PDB file of C-alpha atoms in Angstrom:
ATOM      1  CA  MET A   1     -98.362  50.929  24.860  1.00 46.00           C
ATOM      2  CA  LEU A   2     -98.414  47.280  24.957  1.00 44.00           C
ATOM      3  CA  GLU A   3     -94.717  46.162  22.690  1.00 48.00           C
ATOM      4  CA  THR A   4     -94.593  42.729  20.884  1.00 43.00           C
ATOM      5  CA  GLN A   5     -91.742  40.661  20.280  1.00 45.00           C
ATOM      6  CA  PRO A   6     -90.948  39.733  15.545  1.00 43.00           C
ATOM      7  CA  GLN A   7     -92.778  36.203  15.209  1.00 44.00           C
ATOM      8  CA  THR A   8     -90.627  33.325  13.833  1.00 44.00           C
ATOM      9  CA  PRO A   9     -91.530  31.074  10.986  1.00 44.00           C
ATOM     10  CA  GLN A  10     -92.441  27.831  11.849  1.00 48.00           C
ATOM     11  CA  THR A  11     -90.846  24.823  10.007  1.00 46.00           C
ATOM     12  CA  VAL A  12     -92.109  21.660   9.915  1.00 45.00           C
ATOM     13  CA  PRO A  13     -89.089  20.093   7.978  1.00 46.00           C
ATOM     14  CA  ALA A  14     -90.778  16.462   9.047  1.00 46.00           C
ATOM     15  CA  THR A  15     -93.045  14.729  11.441  1.00 46.00           C
ATOM     16  CA  GLU A  16     -90.512  12.352  14.551  1.00 50.00           C
ATOM     17  CA  THR A  17     -91.229   9.725  12.332  1.00 53.00           C
ATOM     18  CA  GLY A  18     -88.999  11.964   9.217  1.00 73.00           C
ATOM     19  CA  THR A  19     -92.362  12.269   6.649  1.00 83.00           C
ATOM     20  CA  PRO A  20     -92.097  15.388   5.060  1.00 91.00           C
ATOM     21  CA  LEU A  21     -95.391  17.672   5.612  1.00 95.00           C
ATOM     22  CA  VAL A  22     -95.831  17.673   1.716  1.00 96.00           C
ATOM     23  CA  THR A  23     -93.270  17.221  -1.248  1.00 97.00           C
ATOM     24  CA  LEU A  24     -93.731  17.956  -4.526  1.00 97.00           C
ATOM     25  CA  SER A  25     -92.956  14.869  -7.582  1.00 97.00           C
ATOM     26  CA  ASP A  26     -90.381  15.903 -10.064  1.00 97.00           C
ATOM     27  CA  ALA A  27     -93.485  17.020 -12.578  1.00 97.00           C
ATOM     28  CA  ALA A  28     -95.071  19.148 -10.132  1.00 97.00           C
ATOM     29  CA  VAL A  29     -91.368  21.361  -9.912  1.00 97.00           C
ATOM     30  CA  ALA A  30     -91.049  21.412 -13.315  1.00 97.00           C
ATOM     31  CA  LYS A  31     -94.313  23.041 -14.227  1.00 97.00           C
ATOM     32  CA  LEU A  32     -93.720  25.176 -10.843  1.00 97.00           C
ATOM     33  CA  THR A  33     -90.571  26.293 -12.448  1.00 96.00           C
ATOM     34  CA  GLU A  34     -91.810  27.672 -15.258  1.00 95.00           C
ATOM     35  CA  LEU A  35     -94.562  29.391 -13.757  1.00 94.00           C
ATOM     36  CA  THR A  36     -92.468  31.223 -11.895  1.00 94.00           C
ATOM     37  CA  SER A  37     -89.504  31.799 -14.028  1.00 92.00           C
ATOM     38  CA  GLU A  38     -91.116  35.602 -14.492  1.00 92.00           C
ATOM     39  CA  GLU A  39     -90.413  36.065 -10.707  1.00 91.00           C
ATOM     40  CA  ALA A  40     -88.116  38.196  -9.421  1.00 91.00           C
ATOM     41  CA  ASP A  41     -88.775  38.022  -5.884  1.00 92.00           C
ATOM     42  CA  PRO A  42     -86.827  35.090  -3.667  1.00 91.00           C
ATOM     43  CA  ASN A  43     -90.179  34.992  -2.164  1.00 93.00           C
ATOM     44  CA  VAL A  44     -92.633  33.799  -4.546  1.00 95.00           C
ATOM     45  CA  GLY A  45     -93.674  29.836  -3.112  1.00 96.00           C
ATOM     46  CA  LEU A  46     -96.405  27.517  -3.292  1.00 97.00           C
ATOM     47  CA  ARG A  47     -99.465  27.384  -0.786  1.00 97.00           C
ATOM     48  CA  VAL A  48    -101.254  24.604  -0.181  1.00 96.00           C
ATOM     49  CA  TYR A  49    -104.799  24.708   1.595  1.00 95.00           C
ATOM     50  CA  VAL A  50    -107.848  22.359   2.823  1.00 92.00           C
ATOM     51  CA  TYR A  51    -111.072  24.288   2.927  1.00 90.00           C
ATOM     52  CA  SER A  52    -114.647  22.619   4.496  1.00 85.00           C
ATOM     53  CA  GLY A  53    -116.904  21.775   1.222  1.00 77.00           C
ATOM     54  CA  GLY A  54    -116.716  18.474  -2.069  1.00 68.00           C
ATOM     55  CA  CYS A  55    -119.013  15.492  -1.247  1.00 69.00           C
ATOM     56  CA  SER A  56    -116.312  14.102   0.561  1.00 67.00           C
ATOM     57  CA  GLY A  57    -115.677  17.145   3.142  1.00 79.00           C
ATOM     58  CA  TYR A  58    -113.015  18.914   2.257  1.00 85.00           C
ATOM     59  CA  ARG A  59    -110.972  20.270  -0.644  1.00 88.00           C
ATOM     60  CA  TYR A  60    -107.318  20.915  -1.423  1.00 89.00           C
ATOM     61  CA  GLY A  61    -106.459  24.685  -2.825  1.00 93.00           C
ATOM     62  CA  MET A  62    -103.241  25.695  -3.941  1.00 94.00           C
ATOM     63  CA  MET A  63    -101.963  29.276  -5.732  1.00 96.00           C
ATOM     64  CA  LEU A  64     -99.004  30.830  -6.069  1.00 95.00           C
ATOM     65  CA  GLU A  65     -98.273  33.527  -3.168  1.00 95.00           C
ATOM     66  CA  ASP A  66     -95.320  36.274  -3.369  1.00 93.00           C
ATOM     67  CA  GLN A  67     -95.320  36.472   0.939  1.00 92.00           C
ATOM     68  CA  PRO A  68     -95.651  34.067   3.345  1.00 94.00           C
ATOM     69  CA  ALA A  69     -97.816  34.624   6.474  1.00 94.00           C
ATOM     70  CA  ASP A  70     -96.408  35.235   9.280  1.00 95.00           C
ATOM     71  CA  GLU A  71     -98.441  32.437  10.818  1.00 96.00           C
ATOM     72  CA  ASP A  72     -97.994  30.138   7.867  1.00 96.00           C
ATOM     73  CA  VAL A  73     -95.205  25.951   8.100  1.00 96.00           C
ATOM     74  CA  ARG A  74     -93.112  27.020   5.689  1.00 96.00           C
ATOM     75  CA  VAL A  75     -91.543  24.065   4.011  1.00 95.00           C
ATOM     76  CA  GLN A  76     -88.740  23.617   0.577  1.00 95.00           C
ATOM     77  CA  SER A  77     -88.747  20.788  -1.485  1.00 95.00           C
ATOM     78  CA  LYS A  78     -86.341  20.202  -4.181  1.00 95.00           C
ATOM     79  CA  GLY A  79     -85.982  24.022  -4.081  1.00 94.00           C
ATOM     80  CA  ILE A  80     -89.533  25.075  -4.050  1.00 95.00           C
ATOM     81  CA  LYS A  81     -90.047  26.841  -1.372  1.00 96.00           C
ATOM     82  CA  VAL A  82     -94.179  25.815   0.220  1.00 97.00           C
ATOM     83  CA  TYR A  83     -96.725  27.315   2.097  1.00 97.00           C
ATOM     84  CA  VAL A  84     -99.150  25.960   4.335  1.00 97.00           C
ATOM     85  CA  ASP A  85    -101.601  27.410   6.915  1.00 96.00           C
ATOM     86  CA  PRO A  86    -101.623  25.271  10.181  1.00 96.00           C
ATOM     87  CA  GLN A  87    -105.337  24.482  10.942  1.00 93.00           C
ATOM     88  CA  SER A  88    -104.657  22.351   6.943  1.00 94.00           C
ATOM     89  CA  THR A  89    -100.656  20.752   8.738  1.00 95.00           C
ATOM     90  CA  ALA A  90    -103.027  17.922   9.796  1.00 91.00           C
ATOM     91  CA  LEU A  91    -104.610  17.012   6.716  1.00 91.00           C
ATOM     92  CA  LEU A  92    -102.049  17.666   4.946  1.00 94.00           C
ATOM     93  CA  GLN A  93     -98.835  15.418   6.617  1.00 95.00           C
ATOM     94  CA  GLY A  94     -96.966  13.418   4.778  1.00 95.00           C
ATOM     95  CA  SER A  95     -98.809  14.436   1.520  1.00 95.00           C
ATOM     96  CA  GLU A  96     -97.527  14.127  -2.414  1.00 96.00           C
ATOM     97  CA  ILE A  97     -98.112  17.404  -4.648  1.00 95.00           C
ATOM     98  CA  ASP A  98     -97.489  16.708  -8.357  1.00 95.00           C
ATOM     99  CA  TYR A  99     -98.158  17.744 -11.865  1.00 95.00           C
ATOM    100  CA  VAL A 100    -100.738  15.561 -14.405  1.00 93.00           C
ATOM    101  CA  ASP A 101    -100.722  16.259 -18.055  1.00 92.00           C
ATOM    102  CA  THR A 102    -103.446  13.275 -19.401  1.00 88.00           C
ATOM    103  CA  LEU A 103    -106.064  13.717 -21.694  1.00 90.00           C
ATOM    104  CA  MET A 104    -108.912  14.724 -19.597  1.00 84.00           C
ATOM    105  CA  GLY A 105    -106.823  17.149 -18.868  1.00 87.00           C
ATOM    106  CA  ALA A 106    -104.401  18.934 -16.862  1.00 90.00           C
ATOM    107  CA  GLY A 107    -102.975  20.425 -13.517  1.00 91.00           C
ATOM    108  CA  PHE A 108    -101.977  20.223 -10.118  1.00 92.00           C
ATOM    109  CA  THR A 109    -102.586  16.850  -7.351  1.00 90.00           C
ATOM    110  CA  VAL A 110    -102.496  15.859  -4.052  1.00 91.00           C
ATOM    111  CA  ASN A 111    -101.603  12.850  -2.947  1.00 92.00           C
ATOM    112  CA  ASN A 112    -102.090  12.440   0.271  1.00 90.00           C
ATOM    113  CA  PRO A 113    -102.400   9.503   2.624  1.00 91.00           C
ATOM    114  CA  ASN A 114    -104.262  11.026   5.332  1.00 85.00           C
ATOM    115  CA  ALA A 115    -107.662  10.600   2.412  1.00 83.00           C
ATOM    116  CA  VAL A 116    -109.244   7.530   3.351  1.00 76.00           C
ATOM    117  CA  SER A 117    -112.060   8.168   0.974  1.00 71.00           C
ATOM    118  CA  GLY A 118    -112.717  11.070  -1.913  1.00 67.00           C
ATOM    119  CA  CYS A 119    -115.501  11.871  -4.366  1.00 64.00           C
ATOM    120  CA  GLY A 120    -115.995  10.629  -8.049  1.00 56.00           C
ATOM    121  CA  CYS A 121    -114.719  13.735  -9.229  1.00 54.00           C
ATOM    122  CA  GLY A 122    -111.241  13.530  -7.740  1.00 55.00           C
ATOM    123  CA  SER A 123    -112.566  17.034  -6.298  1.00 58.00           C
ATOM    124  CA  SER A 124    -112.897  16.402  -2.077  1.00 60.00           C
ATOM    125  CA  PHE A 125    -111.946  13.818   0.203  1.00 63.00           C
ATOM    126  CA  ARG A 126    -111.954  12.149   3.783  1.00 63.00           C
ATOM    127  CA  THR A 127    -110.518  11.578   6.522  1.00 68.00           C
ATOM    128  CA  ALA A 128    -110.982   8.937   9.355  1.00 66.00           C
ATOM    129  CA  GLU A 129    -111.783  11.694  11.384  1.00 66.00           C
ATOM    130  CA  SER A 130    -113.409  13.778   9.538  1.00 58.00           C
ATOM    131  CA  GLU A 131    -117.573  13.688  10.882  1.00 53.00           C
ATOM    132  CA  GLY A 132    -120.473  15.416   9.090  1.00 47.00           C
ATOM    133  CA  ALA A 133    -122.500  15.030   5.677  1.00 47.00           C
ATOM    134  CA  PRO A 134    -120.980  15.308   2.083  1.00 49.00           C
ATOM    135  CA  GLY A 135    -121.567  18.599   0.288  1.00 50.00           C
ATOM    136  CA  ALA A 136    -122.291  18.770  -3.209  1.00 47.00           C
ATOM    137  CA  CYS A 137    -119.922  17.831  -5.767  1.00 46.00           C
ATOM    138  CA  HIS A 138    -119.379  22.105  -7.418  1.00 46.00           C
ATOM    139  CA  HIS A 139    -115.675  22.393  -9.272  1.00 44.00           C
TER     140      HIS A 139
END
């Protein structure tokens, strides 16, 4: 029988330059606090991820998560837990998650210093290292 050691969670509070992996704006913290106010589980946090798609190459995804996965990088920003899968960390490094409420709509946005271009609809982005052709813009 093969014995395995328990995995210790990855935490990446900051890079060598002191830049946090991700931070939350005050507006994002307020909205997440409102959304999770009835949750009894202390592990509830915001999962942030990047996946291939959109007209610029990458898209953001976010959802409330009850439990982090063993391989997740775990960050705390202003008291809110944030979970990021290891594949998304390089694409999100230094990003700020904000919550905006305008006449055009409300929602979470990502201010990403790694994005060198975005699409007209604001749903996808491209990095300097991105390769390949953009796809269709789907919401």
